[in-house]
Short mmCIF file of C-alpha atoms in Angstrom, two decimals:
data_model
loop_
_atom_site.label_atom_id
_atom_site.label_comp_id
_atom_site.label_asym_id
_atom_site.label_seq_id
_atom_site.Cartn_x
_atom_site.Cartn_y
_atom_site.Cartn_z
CA MET A 265 121.59 150.79 212.59
CA THR A 266 117.82 150.26 211.15
CA THR A 267 118.63 150.17 207.73
CA TYR A 268 121.51 147.99 207.99
CA ARG A 269 119.31 145.13 209.99
CA GLN A 270 116.20 146.37 207.94
CA HIS A 271 119.13 145.46 205.05
CA ARG A 272 120.36 141.66 206.15
CA SER A 273 116.30 140.66 207.25
CA ALA A 274 115.45 141.27 202.95
CA LEU A 275 118.83 139.34 202.40
CA ILE A 276 117.57 136.51 204.63
CA ALA A 277 114.53 136.25 203.01
CA THR A 278 115.64 136.53 199.69
CA LEU A 279 117.66 133.47 201.08
CA VAL A 280 115.19 131.69 202.71
CA ALA A 281 113.18 131.97 199.59
CA LEU A 282 115.51 130.65 197.92
CA LEU A 283 116.38 127.64 199.38
CA LEU A 284 112.62 126.81 199.84
CA GLY A 285 112.10 126.49 196.25
CA ALA A 286 115.20 124.88 195.75
CA CYS A 287 113.29 121.81 198.26
CA THR A 288 109.80 122.28 196.87
CA ALA A 289 111.35 122.61 193.05
CA PRO A 290 110.38 118.99 190.82
CA THR A 291 113.24 116.30 189.69
CA PRO A 292 112.98 116.37 186.00
CA SER A 293 112.09 113.09 185.18
CA GLN A 294 115.15 110.83 183.22
CA PRO A 295 114.69 110.04 179.71
CA GLU A 296 113.97 106.44 179.21
CA PRO A 297 116.43 104.13 176.57
CA PRO A 298 115.17 103.79 173.65
CA VAL A 299 112.80 100.85 173.50
CA GLU A 300 114.11 98.66 170.68
CA PRO A 301 112.11 96.72 168.04
CA ALA A 302 111.33 93.44 167.85
CA PRO A 303 112.95 91.46 165.01
CA PRO A 304 110.21 90.74 162.56
CA PRO A 305 109.11 86.92 162.89
CA ASP A 306 110.72 84.24 159.87
CA ILE A 307 108.39 84.36 157.56
CA ALA A 308 110.16 81.39 154.56
CA ALA A 309 109.53 83.44 150.99
CA PRO A 310 107.92 81.89 148.42
CA ASP A 311 110.73 80.31 145.67
CA PRO A 312 109.55 82.53 143.35
CA GLY A 313 110.40 80.62 140.32
CA GLU A 314 107.83 78.14 141.62
CA THR A 315 105.64 80.04 141.77
CA GLU A 316 105.80 82.32 138.23
CA GLU A 317 105.79 78.36 136.82
CA LEU A 318 103.44 77.50 138.70
CA LEU A 319 101.20 80.83 137.41
CA ALA A 320 102.41 80.40 133.69
CA LEU A 321 100.67 76.55 133.94
CA LEU A 322 97.34 77.84 134.87
CA ASP A 323 97.13 80.06 131.83
CA THR A 324 98.49 77.90 129.68
CA ALA A 325 94.93 74.93 131.00
CA GLU A 326 93.54 78.18 130.21
CA ARG A 327 93.95 79.25 127.34
CA ALA A 328 93.58 75.50 126.05
CA LEU A 329 90.21 74.61 128.12
CA ALA A 330 88.76 77.69 125.89
CA ASP A 331 90.24 75.97 123.09
CA ASP A 332 88.25 72.66 123.51
CA ARG A 333 91.84 70.93 124.40
CA LEU A 334 90.87 68.98 126.65
CA LEU A 335 92.20 65.48 126.50
CA THR A 336 94.28 65.80 123.58
CA PRO A 337 96.58 66.28 122.04
CA GLU A 338 98.28 64.97 124.78
CA ASP A 339 101.34 66.98 124.52
CA ASP A 340 99.23 69.95 124.92
CA SER A 341 96.19 69.50 126.53
CA ALA A 342 94.91 71.16 129.20
CA TYR A 343 94.51 67.82 131.57
CA LEU A 344 98.44 67.67 131.22
CA TYR A 345 98.98 71.86 131.91
CA TYR A 346 97.12 70.96 134.96
CA GLN A 347 98.46 67.58 135.89
CA ARG A 348 101.95 69.44 135.88
CA ALA A 349 100.08 71.96 137.68
CA SER A 350 98.56 69.42 140.62
CA ALA A 351 102.16 68.38 140.59
CA LEU A 352 103.77 71.29 141.60
CA ALA A 353 100.88 72.13 143.96
CA PRO A 354 98.50 69.48 144.63
CA ASN A 355 96.83 71.49 147.15
CA ASN A 356 96.02 74.20 144.30
CA PRO A 357 91.99 75.18 144.28
CA ALA A 358 92.57 76.61 140.84
CA THR A 359 93.54 73.00 139.68
CA LYS A 360 90.97 70.68 141.01
CA ARG A 361 88.88 73.33 140.01
CA GLY A 362 89.88 73.61 136.13
CA PHE A 363 89.58 69.78 136.79
CA GLU A 364 86.21 69.63 137.06
CA ARG A 365 85.82 72.17 134.25
CA ILE A 366 87.26 69.66 132.35
CA VAL A 367 84.62 67.29 133.00
CA GLU A 368 81.41 69.34 132.80
CA ARG A 369 82.71 70.17 129.22
CA TYR A 370 82.54 66.60 128.53
CA LEU A 371 79.45 66.59 129.76
CA GLN A 372 77.99 69.41 128.05
CA LEU A 373 79.37 67.89 125.04
CA ALA A 374 77.52 65.00 125.26
CA GLN A 375 74.18 67.45 126.40
CA LEU A 376 75.11 67.95 122.60
CA ALA A 377 75.07 65.15 121.14
CA MET A 378 72.13 64.00 122.63
CA GLU A 379 70.50 66.26 120.87
CA ARG A 380 71.23 65.27 117.62
CA GLU A 381 71.03 61.33 118.25
CA GLN A 382 74.73 60.92 117.69
CA TRP A 383 74.67 57.82 121.07
CA SER A 384 77.92 57.16 119.73
CA HIS A 385 79.22 60.57 120.76
CA ALA A 386 77.64 61.59 123.56
CA ARG A 387 78.88 57.81 124.92
CA PHE A 388 82.41 58.67 123.92
CA MET A 389 82.48 61.87 125.53
CA LEU A 390 81.25 60.76 128.83
CA ALA A 391 83.83 57.81 129.04
CA ARG A 392 86.27 61.09 128.21
CA ALA A 393 84.54 62.46 131.41
CA GLU A 394 85.50 59.48 133.53
CA TYR A 395 88.49 59.19 132.40
CA VAL A 396 89.41 62.55 133.93
CA ASP A 397 86.99 61.77 137.31
CA ARG A 398 84.71 58.92 137.46
CA SER A 399 83.53 60.85 140.89
CA HIS A 400 81.78 63.26 139.33
CA THR A 401 78.62 63.19 139.86
CA GLY A 402 76.80 63.65 137.41
CA ILE A 403 78.34 61.77 135.47
CA ALA A 404 75.72 59.01 136.10
CA SER A 405 72.79 60.94 135.31
CA ILE A 406 73.88 62.20 132.25
CA ARG A 407 74.61 58.82 131.19
CA GLU A 408 71.46 58.08 132.70
CA GLN A 409 69.76 60.02 129.94
CA LEU A 410 71.37 59.64 127.27
CA GLU A 411 70.13 55.63 127.80
CA ALA A 412 66.91 56.50 128.07
CA LEU A 413 67.07 58.80 124.81
CA ALA A 414 68.84 55.91 122.55
CA ASN A 415 66.16 53.26 123.48
CA ALA A 416 63.27 55.75 122.64
CA GLU A 417 60.53 55.01 120.78
CA ARG A 418 59.90 57.76 117.99
CA LEU A 419 57.83 58.82 115.87
CA ILE A 420 58.78 60.94 113.37
CA LEU A 421 55.92 63.79 110.32
CA ARG A 422 58.27 64.40 107.62
CA LEU A 423 56.90 68.19 106.75
CA ASP A 424 56.94 69.49 102.72
CA ARG A 425 58.40 72.08 102.65
CA THR A 426 56.45 74.54 100.35
CA ALA A 427 52.89 73.34 102.46
CA LEU A 428 55.00 74.64 106.01
CA ARG A 429 55.21 78.38 104.61
CA GLU A 430 52.05 78.88 102.91
CA ARG A 431 50.84 77.32 106.27
CA THR A 432 48.10 75.31 104.46
CA PRO A 433 45.17 73.51 106.75
CA ALA A 434 45.82 70.00 105.65
CA THR A 435 49.71 70.87 107.59
CA ALA A 436 47.58 72.34 110.14
CA ASN A 437 45.58 69.26 110.74
CA GLU A 438 47.58 66.57 110.55
CA LEU A 439 49.90 68.96 112.73
CA MET A 440 47.14 68.80 115.23
CA GLU A 441 46.91 65.40 114.90
CA PHE A 442 50.11 64.43 116.17
CA GLY A 443 50.42 66.16 118.24
CA ARG A 444 48.00 63.72 120.32
CA HIS A 445 50.82 61.70 120.26
CA ALA A 446 53.48 64.46 121.85
CA ARG A 447 51.46 64.77 124.61
CA SER A 448 51.93 61.30 125.91
CA ASP A 449 53.69 60.62 128.46
CA ASN A 450 56.57 60.91 128.35
CA ALA A 451 57.19 62.22 125.50
CA TRP A 452 60.30 64.78 123.53
CA VAL A 453 59.41 66.26 121.16
CA SER A 454 61.74 67.75 118.73
CA ILE A 455 61.32 70.12 115.55
CA ARG A 456 63.43 70.97 112.72
CA VAL A 457 62.71 73.99 111.05
CA PRO A 458 64.19 76.99 108.60
CA SER A 459 62.94 79.18 111.07
CA ASP A 460 62.26 80.62 114.47
CA ALA A 461 58.23 81.59 113.46
CA ASP A 462 58.05 77.95 111.39
CA GLY A 463 58.50 76.21 114.39
CA ARG A 464 56.32 78.39 116.48
CA TRP A 465 54.40 78.22 113.98
CA ILE A 466 54.33 73.81 114.09
CA TYR A 467 54.14 74.34 117.91
CA GLN A 468 50.65 76.05 117.90
CA GLN A 469 49.07 73.13 115.66
CA LEU A 470 50.78 70.74 117.28
CA SER A 471 49.62 72.72 120.70
CA ARG A 472 45.09 72.56 118.36
CA SER A 473 45.13 68.78 119.97
CA PRO A 474 43.01 67.59 122.78
CA GLY A 475 44.49 67.12 126.17
CA GLU A 476 46.22 69.13 128.78
CA LYS A 477 49.00 68.07 129.22
CA LEU A 478 51.62 69.81 128.02
CA ILE A 479 54.24 69.55 124.95
CA ARG A 480 58.43 69.16 126.35
CA GLY A 481 60.57 70.08 123.76
CA ARG A 482 63.07 71.85 121.77
CA ILE A 483 63.07 73.62 117.94
CA GLU A 484 66.09 73.39 116.45
CA ILE A 485 66.97 75.28 112.77
CA GLY A 486 67.57 72.90 110.25
CA LEU A 487 66.79 71.23 107.31
CA PRO A 488 64.46 69.21 106.20
CA PRO A 489 62.04 70.03 108.42
CA GLN A 490 60.44 67.35 110.31
CA VAL A 491 58.62 67.02 114.19
CA THR A 492 59.64 63.86 116.53
CA VAL A 493 58.49 62.69 119.49
CA LEU A 494 60.66 60.62 121.43
CA ILE A 495 58.46 58.55 123.82
CA LEU A 496 60.69 57.29 126.32
CA PRO A 497 60.61 53.82 128.88
CA LEU A 498 58.24 54.57 131.67
CA ASP A 499 59.74 54.49 135.37
CA ASN A 500 59.21 51.40 137.33
#
């Protein structure tokens, strides 16, 4: 009897333990349904044909600009290609910058003509720049310089080539005397010589003239050798 009761008690204890365990065990969580990814926003794809056409026009314009085909020939100029690019993309910064670069190149050519005292050609280059962009801020200042140089008083000292090569005392004294003009107010000096060494020597002799005003000018390699002093009009 004792053995039966012990066995029955043990069995009951086991069943109770199993029931308690079943009541306290956590309920397994249910898997969450998969989240569907949000559809991408509607973005208009760029037109490949238009993009390729624009890039091709800009590339062709760059080559024309590098070759100084600025406004001419009319059917193969940088200006024409930038115009066509602007029609495709009016706000494209590369197109706007292209027109600016054409004007800047014309201003460079105008300055080069001014250095050579080619006043008519310099004016023609400025007219070309105005045709591209009349409002460009650099045009007015270059035109002012051009008119000042074109109307300047000119003093020219022509040098003997042999005497210059031999650095004769007479040539040195002649240059020192001429240097007085080079130190004048609003004076600009142009030195044309066969070599840089000749130009430096001439500048040294000009600088021996009395006065403290700095001699301003440039040296140009060429013949015949001479020194030109431009006396620019004084500002009112």
